[in-house]
mmCIF file of C-alpha atoms in Angstrom:
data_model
loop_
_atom_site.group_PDB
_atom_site.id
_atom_site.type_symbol
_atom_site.label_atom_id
_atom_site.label_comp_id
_atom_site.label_asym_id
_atom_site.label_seq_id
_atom_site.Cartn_x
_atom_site.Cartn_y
_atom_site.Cartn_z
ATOM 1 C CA UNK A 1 -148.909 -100.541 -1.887
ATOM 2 C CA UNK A 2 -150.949 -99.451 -5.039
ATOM 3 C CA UNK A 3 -151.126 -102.280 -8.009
ATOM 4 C CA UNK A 4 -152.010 -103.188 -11.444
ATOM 5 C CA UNK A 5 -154.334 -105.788 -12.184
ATOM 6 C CA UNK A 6 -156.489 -107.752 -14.928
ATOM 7 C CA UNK A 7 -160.089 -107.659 -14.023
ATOM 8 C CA UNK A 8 -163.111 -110.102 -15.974
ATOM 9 C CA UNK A 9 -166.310 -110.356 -15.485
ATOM 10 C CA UNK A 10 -165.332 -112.885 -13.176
ATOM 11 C CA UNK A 11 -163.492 -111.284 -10.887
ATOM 12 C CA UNK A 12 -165.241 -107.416 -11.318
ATOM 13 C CA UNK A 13 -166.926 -107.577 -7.934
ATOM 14 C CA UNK A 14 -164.392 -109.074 -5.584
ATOM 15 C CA UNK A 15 -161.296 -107.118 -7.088
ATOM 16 C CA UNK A 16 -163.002 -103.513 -8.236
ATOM 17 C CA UNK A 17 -166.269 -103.443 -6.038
ATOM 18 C CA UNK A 18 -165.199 -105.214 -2.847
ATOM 19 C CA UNK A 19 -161.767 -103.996 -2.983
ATOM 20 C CA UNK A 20 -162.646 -100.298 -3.558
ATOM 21 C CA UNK A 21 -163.969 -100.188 0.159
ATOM 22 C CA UNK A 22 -160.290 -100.008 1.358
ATOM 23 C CA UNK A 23 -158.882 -98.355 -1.859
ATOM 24 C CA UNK A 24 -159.620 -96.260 -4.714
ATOM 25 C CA UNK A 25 -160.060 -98.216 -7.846
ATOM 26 C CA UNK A 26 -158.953 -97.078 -11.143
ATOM 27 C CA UNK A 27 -161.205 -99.265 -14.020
ATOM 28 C CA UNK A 28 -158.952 -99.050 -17.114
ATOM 29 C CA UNK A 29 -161.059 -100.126 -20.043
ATOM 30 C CA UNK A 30 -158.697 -100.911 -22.817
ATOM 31 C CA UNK A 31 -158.538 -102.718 -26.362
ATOM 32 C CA UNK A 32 -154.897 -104.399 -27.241
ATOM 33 C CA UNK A 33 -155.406 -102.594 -30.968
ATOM 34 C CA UNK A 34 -155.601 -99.308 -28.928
ATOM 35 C CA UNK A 35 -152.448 -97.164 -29.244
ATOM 36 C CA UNK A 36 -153.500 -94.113 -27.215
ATOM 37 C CA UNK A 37 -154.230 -97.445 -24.568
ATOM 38 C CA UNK A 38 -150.666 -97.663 -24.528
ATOM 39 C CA UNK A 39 -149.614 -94.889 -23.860
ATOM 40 C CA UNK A 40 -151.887 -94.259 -20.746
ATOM 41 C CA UNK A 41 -150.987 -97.795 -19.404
ATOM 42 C CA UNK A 42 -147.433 -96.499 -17.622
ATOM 43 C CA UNK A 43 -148.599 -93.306 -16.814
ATOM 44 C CA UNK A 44 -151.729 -95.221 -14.412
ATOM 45 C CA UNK A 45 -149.225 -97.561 -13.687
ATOM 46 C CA UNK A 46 -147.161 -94.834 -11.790
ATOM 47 C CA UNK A 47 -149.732 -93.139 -10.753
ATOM 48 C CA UNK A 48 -150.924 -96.312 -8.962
ATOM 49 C CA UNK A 49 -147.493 -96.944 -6.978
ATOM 50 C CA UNK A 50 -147.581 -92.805 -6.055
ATOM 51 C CA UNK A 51 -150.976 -92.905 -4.589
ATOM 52 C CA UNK A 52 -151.568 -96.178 -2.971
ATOM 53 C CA UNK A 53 -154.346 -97.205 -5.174
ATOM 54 C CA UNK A 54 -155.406 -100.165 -7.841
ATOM 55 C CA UNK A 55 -155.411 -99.716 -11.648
ATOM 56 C CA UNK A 56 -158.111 -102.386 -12.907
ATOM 57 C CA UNK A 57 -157.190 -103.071 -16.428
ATOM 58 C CA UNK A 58 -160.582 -104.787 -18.178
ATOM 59 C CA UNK A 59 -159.929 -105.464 -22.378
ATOM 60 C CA UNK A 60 -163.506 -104.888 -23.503
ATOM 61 C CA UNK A 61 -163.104 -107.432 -26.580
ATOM 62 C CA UNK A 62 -162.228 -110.425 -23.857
ATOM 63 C CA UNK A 63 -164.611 -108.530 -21.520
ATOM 64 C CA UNK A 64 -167.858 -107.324 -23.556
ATOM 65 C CA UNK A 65 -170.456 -107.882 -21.254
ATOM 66 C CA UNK A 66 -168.718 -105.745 -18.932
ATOM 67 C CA UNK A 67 -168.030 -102.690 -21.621
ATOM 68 C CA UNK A 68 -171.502 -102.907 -22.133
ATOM 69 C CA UNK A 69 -172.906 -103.001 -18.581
ATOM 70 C CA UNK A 70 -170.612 -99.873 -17.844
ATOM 71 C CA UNK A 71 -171.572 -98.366 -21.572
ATOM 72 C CA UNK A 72 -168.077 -98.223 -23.294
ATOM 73 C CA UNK A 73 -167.983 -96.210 -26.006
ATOM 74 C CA UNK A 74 -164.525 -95.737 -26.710
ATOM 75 C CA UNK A 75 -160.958 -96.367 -25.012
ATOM 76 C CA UNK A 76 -159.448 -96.041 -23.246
ATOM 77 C CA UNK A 77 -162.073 -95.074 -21.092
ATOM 78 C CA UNK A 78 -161.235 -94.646 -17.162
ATOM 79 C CA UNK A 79 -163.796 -94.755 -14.464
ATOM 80 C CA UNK A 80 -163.156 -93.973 -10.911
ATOM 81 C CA UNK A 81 -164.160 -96.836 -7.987
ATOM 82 C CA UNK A 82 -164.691 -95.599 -4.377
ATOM 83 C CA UNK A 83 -166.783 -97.348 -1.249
ATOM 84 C CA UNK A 84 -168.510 -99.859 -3.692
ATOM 85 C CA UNK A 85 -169.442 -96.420 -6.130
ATOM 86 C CA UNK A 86 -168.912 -96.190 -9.530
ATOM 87 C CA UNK A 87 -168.006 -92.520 -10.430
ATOM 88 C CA UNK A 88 -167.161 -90.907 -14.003
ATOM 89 C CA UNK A 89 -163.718 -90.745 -15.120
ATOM 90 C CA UNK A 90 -162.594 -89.724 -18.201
ATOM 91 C CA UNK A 91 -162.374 -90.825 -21.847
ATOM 92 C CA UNK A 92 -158.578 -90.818 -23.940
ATOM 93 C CA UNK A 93 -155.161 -89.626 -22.817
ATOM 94 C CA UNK A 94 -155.064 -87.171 -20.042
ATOM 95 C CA UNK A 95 -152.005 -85.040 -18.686
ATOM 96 C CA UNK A 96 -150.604 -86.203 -16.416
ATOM 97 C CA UNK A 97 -151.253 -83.162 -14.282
ATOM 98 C CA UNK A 98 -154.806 -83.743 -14.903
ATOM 99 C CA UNK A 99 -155.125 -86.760 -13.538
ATOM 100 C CA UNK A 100 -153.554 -86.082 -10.176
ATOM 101 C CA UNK A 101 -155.645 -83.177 -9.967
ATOM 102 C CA UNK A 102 -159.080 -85.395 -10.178
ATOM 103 C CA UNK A 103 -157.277 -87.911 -7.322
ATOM 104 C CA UNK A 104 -156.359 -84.753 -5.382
ATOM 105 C CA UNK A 105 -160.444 -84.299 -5.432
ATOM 106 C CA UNK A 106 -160.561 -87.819 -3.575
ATOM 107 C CA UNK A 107 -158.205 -86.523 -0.939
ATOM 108 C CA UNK A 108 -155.425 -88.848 -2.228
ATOM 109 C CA UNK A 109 -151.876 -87.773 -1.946
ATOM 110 C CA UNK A 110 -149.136 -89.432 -3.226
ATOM 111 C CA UNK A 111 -145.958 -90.337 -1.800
ATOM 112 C CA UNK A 112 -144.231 -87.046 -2.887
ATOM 113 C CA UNK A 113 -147.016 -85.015 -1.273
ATOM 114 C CA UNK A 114 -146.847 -86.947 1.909
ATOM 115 C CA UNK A 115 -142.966 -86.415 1.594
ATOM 116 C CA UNK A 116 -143.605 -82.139 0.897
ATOM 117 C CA UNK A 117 -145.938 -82.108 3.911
ATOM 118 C CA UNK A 118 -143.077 -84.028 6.118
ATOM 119 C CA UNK A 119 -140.895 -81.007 5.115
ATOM 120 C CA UNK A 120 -143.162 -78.236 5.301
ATOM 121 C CA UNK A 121 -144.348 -79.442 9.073
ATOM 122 C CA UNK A 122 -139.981 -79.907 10.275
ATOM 123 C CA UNK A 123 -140.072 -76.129 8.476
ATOM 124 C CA UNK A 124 -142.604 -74.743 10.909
ATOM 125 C CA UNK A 125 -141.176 -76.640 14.090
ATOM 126 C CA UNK A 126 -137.927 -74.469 13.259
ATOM 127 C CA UNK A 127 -135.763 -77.465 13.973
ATOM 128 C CA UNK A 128 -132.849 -76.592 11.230
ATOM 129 C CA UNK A 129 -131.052 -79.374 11.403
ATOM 130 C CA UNK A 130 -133.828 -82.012 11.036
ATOM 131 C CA UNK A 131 -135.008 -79.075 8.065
ATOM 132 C CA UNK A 132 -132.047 -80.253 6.512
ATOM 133 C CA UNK A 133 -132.348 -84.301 6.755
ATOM 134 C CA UNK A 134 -135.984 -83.853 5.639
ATOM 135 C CA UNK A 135 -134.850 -81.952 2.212
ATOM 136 C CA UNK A 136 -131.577 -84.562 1.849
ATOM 137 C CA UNK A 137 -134.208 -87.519 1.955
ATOM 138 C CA UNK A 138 -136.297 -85.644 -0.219
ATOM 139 C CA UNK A 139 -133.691 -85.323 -2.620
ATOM 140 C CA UNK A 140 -132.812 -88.047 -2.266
ATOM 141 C CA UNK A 141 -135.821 -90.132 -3.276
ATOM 142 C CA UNK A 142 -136.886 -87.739 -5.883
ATOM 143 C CA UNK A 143 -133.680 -86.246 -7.101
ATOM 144 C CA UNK A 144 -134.908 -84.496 -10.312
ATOM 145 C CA UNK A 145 -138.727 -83.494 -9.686
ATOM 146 C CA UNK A 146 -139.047 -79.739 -9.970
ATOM 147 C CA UNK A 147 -141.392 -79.566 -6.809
ATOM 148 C CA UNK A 148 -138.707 -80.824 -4.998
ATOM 149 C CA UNK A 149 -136.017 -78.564 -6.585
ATOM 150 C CA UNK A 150 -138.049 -75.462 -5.943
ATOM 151 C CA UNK A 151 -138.533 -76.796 -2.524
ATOM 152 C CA UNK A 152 -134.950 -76.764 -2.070
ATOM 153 C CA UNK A 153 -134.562 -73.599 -3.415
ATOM 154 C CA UNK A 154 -137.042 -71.677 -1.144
ATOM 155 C CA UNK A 155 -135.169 -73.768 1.874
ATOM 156 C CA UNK A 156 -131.816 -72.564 1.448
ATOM 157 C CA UNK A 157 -133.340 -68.729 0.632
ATOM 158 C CA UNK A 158 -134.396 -68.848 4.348
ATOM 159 C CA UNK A 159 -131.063 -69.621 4.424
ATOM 160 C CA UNK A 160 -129.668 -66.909 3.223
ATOM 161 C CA UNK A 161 -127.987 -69.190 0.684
ATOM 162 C CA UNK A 162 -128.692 -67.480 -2.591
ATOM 163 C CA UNK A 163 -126.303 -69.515 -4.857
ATOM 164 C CA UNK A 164 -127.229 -72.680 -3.403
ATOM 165 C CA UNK A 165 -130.722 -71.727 -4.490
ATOM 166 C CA UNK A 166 -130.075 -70.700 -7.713
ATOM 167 C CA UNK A 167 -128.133 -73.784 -8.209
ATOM 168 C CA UNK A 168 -131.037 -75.896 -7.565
ATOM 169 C CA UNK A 169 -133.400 -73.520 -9.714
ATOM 170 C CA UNK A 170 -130.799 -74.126 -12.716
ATOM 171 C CA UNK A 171 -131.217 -77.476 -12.401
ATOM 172 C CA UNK A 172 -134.942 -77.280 -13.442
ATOM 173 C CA UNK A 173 -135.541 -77.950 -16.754
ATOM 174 C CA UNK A 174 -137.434 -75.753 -19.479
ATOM 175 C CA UNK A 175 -141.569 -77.159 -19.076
ATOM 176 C CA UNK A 176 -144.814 -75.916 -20.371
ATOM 177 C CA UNK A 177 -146.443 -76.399 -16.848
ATOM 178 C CA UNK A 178 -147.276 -73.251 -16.112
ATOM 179 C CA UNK A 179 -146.887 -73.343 -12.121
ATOM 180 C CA UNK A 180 -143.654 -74.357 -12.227
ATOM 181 C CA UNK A 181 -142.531 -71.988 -14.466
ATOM 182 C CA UNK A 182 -144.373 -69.445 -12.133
ATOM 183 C CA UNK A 183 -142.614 -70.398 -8.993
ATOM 184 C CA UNK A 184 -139.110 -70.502 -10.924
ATOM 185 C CA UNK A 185 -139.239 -67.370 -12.154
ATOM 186 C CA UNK A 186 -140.744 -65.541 -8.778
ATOM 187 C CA UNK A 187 -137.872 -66.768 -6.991
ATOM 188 C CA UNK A 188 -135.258 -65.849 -8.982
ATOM 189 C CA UNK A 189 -136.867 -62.613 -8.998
ATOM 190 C CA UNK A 190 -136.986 -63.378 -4.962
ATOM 191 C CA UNK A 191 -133.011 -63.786 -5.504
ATOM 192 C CA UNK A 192 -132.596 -60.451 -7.247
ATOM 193 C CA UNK A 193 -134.288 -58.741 -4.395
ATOM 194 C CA UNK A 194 -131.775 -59.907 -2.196
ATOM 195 C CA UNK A 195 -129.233 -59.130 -3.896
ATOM 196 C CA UNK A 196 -130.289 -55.581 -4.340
ATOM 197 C CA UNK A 197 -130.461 -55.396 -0.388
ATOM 198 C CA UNK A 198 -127.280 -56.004 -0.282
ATOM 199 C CA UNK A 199 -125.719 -53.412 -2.726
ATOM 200 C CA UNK A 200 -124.833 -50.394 -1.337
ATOM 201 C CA UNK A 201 -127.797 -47.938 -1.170
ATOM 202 C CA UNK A 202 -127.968 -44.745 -2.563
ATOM 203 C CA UNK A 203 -129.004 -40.978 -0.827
ATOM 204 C CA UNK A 204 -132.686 -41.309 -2.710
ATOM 205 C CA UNK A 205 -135.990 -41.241 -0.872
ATOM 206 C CA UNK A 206 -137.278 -43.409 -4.137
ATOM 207 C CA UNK A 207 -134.481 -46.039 -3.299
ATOM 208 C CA UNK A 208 -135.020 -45.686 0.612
ATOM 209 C CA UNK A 209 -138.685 -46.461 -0.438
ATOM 210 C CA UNK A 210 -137.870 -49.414 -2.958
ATOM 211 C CA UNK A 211 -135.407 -50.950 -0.159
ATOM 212 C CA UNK A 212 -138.501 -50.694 2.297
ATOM 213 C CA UNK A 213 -140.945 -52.483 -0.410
ATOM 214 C CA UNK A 214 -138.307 -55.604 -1.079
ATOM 215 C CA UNK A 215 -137.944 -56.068 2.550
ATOM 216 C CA UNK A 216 -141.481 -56.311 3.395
ATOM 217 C CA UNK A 217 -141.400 -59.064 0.206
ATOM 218 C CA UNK A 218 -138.975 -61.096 1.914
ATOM 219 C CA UNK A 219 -140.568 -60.464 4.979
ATOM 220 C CA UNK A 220 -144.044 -61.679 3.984
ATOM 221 C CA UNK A 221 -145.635 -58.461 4.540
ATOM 222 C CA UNK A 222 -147.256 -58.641 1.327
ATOM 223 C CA UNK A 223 -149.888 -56.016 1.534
ATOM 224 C CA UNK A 224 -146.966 -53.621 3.098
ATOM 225 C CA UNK A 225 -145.062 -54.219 -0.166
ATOM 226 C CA UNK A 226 -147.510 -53.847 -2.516
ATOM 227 C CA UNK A 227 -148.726 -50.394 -1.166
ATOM 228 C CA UNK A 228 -145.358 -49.086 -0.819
ATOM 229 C CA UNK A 229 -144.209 -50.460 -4.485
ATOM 230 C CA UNK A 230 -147.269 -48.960 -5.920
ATOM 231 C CA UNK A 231 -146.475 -45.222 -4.849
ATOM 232 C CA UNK A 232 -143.373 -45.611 -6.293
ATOM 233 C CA UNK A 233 -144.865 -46.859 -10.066
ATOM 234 C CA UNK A 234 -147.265 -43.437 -9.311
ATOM 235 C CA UNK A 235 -144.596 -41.468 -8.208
ATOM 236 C CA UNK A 236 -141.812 -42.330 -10.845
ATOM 237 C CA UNK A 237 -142.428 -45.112 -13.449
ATOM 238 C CA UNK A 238 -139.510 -45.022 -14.797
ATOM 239 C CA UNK A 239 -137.703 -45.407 -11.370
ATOM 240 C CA UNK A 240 -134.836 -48.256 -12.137
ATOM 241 C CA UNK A 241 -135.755 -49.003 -15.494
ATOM 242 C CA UNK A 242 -139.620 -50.151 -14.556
ATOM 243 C CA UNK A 243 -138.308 -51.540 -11.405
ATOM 244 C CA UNK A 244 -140.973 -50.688 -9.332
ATOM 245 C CA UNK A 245 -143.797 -52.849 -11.382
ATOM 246 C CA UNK A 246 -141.410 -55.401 -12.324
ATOM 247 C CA UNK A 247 -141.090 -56.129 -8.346
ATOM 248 C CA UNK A 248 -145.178 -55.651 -8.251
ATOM 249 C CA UNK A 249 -145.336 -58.720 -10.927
ATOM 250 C CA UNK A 250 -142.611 -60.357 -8.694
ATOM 251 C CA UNK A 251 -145.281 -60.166 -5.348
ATOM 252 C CA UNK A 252 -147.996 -61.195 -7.893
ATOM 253 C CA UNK A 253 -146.370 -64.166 -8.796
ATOM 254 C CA UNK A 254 -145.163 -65.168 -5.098
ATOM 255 C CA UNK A 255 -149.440 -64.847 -3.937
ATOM 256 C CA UNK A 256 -151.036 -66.239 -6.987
ATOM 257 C CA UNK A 257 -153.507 -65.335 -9.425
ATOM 258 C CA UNK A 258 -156.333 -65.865 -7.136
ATOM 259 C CA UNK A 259 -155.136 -63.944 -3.703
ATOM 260 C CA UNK A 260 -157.100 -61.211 -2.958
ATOM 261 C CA UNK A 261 -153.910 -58.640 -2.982
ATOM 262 C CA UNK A 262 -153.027 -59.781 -6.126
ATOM 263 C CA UNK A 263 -156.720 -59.007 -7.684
ATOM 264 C CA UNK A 264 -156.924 -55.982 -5.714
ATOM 265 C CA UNK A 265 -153.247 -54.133 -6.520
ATOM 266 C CA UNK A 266 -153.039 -55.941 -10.289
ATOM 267 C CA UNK A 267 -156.031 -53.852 -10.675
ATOM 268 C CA UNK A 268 -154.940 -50.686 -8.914
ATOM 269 C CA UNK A 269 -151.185 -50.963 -11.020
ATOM 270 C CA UNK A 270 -153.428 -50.528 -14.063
ATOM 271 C CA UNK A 271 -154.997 -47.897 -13.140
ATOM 272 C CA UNK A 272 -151.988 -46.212 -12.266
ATOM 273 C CA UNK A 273 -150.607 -46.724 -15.269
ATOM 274 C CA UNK A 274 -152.984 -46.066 -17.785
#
């Protein structure tokens, strides 16, 4: 169970040195006439219940001999304890986001990851029905965190349930982290796919093709999709209203900036149009 604790000089090696042998240590140096102090305080505080680990809290003017041995500049000022080894942290108020990110790079997960990789592993045994306890508990114990929600949402696609994943996609709220908003938007653009599957389909080879592309998307078949989509954008660009690179972007977004297909065919979609 993670914690938050006062550390002195006293008490430095025992509680932060000894104690980071059988869990990360989080040294919080912090002045009481600090505001941007306060505002970090929660968000370690959290972060220390999520990942199992100890947030240290030293206040260098009760503690100077210890902002000095550790050369404390300004606060707050975080550094990072592991095995008995004092690593650099960083210096003022962090995202959120950030900070998870440099634990991630410890191999820490926190109980929400744990929870994701629970439901992902039920996914791949193909058991539906434990699927389904897996996301209520999830849910359940994290009822409004968009990971979750878009979790949720890709669940019930495999479904086949595309208002029940909308529904859970409407629920997430308007957020600057980019990711998210990634995700969101690719599958509601997965949801549009589907639904154009299942509109009648009109006596067009273009449409025959676009029908083919969409269903290697929800298929997986990536690379199948992209090559087919792509000789449609050469073909006819302005084939349903730029629907052709519209569902390229869609694929993009689904792989990730850094896949190989999506380097490869972003580049090739530019060529083809310009």
């Amino acid at each position: 169970m993670g914690q938050s604790i006062t550390v002195t000089q006293a008490n430095f090696e025992a509680d932060v040195l000894v104690q980071s042998v059988d869990q990360v240590v989080l040294v919080d140096f912090y002045a009481t006439w600090c505001g941007p102090c306060q505002i970090l305080k929660p968000m370690l505080e959290k972060l220390a219940q999520e990942y199992d680990i100890t947030v240290a809290k030293v206040d260098i003017d009760q503690n100077p001999d210890l902002a000095r041995a550790f050369r404390v500049e300004g606060v707050p000022d975080v550094r990072i304890v592991s095995q008995g080894q004092v690593m650099e942290g960083f210096v003022g108020v962090l995202p959120e986001a950030d900070i998870r990110e440099r634990l991630a790079k410890l191999g820490l997960k926190s109980t929400l990851d744990l929870a994701l990789d629970r439901l992902a592993g039920v996914q791949a045994s193909g058991d539906a029905a434990m699927v389904q306890t897996t996301l209520t508990d999830l849910l359940t114990q994290f009822p409004e965190h968009p990971t979750v929600l878009i979790a949720a949402a890709q669940v019930y696609l495999g479904q086949g349930a595309m208002e029940v994943a909308r529904q859970y996609l409407d629920l997430i709220s308007a957020t600057d982290d980019r990711a998210v908003a990634q995700a969101v938007e690719g599958l509601r653009e997965v949801i549009a796919l589907h639904q154009t599957l299942a509109e009648p389909a009109p006596d067009s080879s273009l449409e025959a093709a676009y029908r083919q592309g969409c269903e290697a998307v929800l298929a997986g078949d990536y690379a199948t999709a992209l090559e087919t989509i792509l000789a449609l954008v050469q073909r006819d660009r302005r084939f349903r209203n730029d629907g052709a690179r519209k569902a390229m972007l869609t694929v993009f977004k689904r792989l990730g900036d850094g896949d190989d297909l999506t380097v490869t065919y972003r580049k090739r979609l530019m060529q083809a149009l310009y």
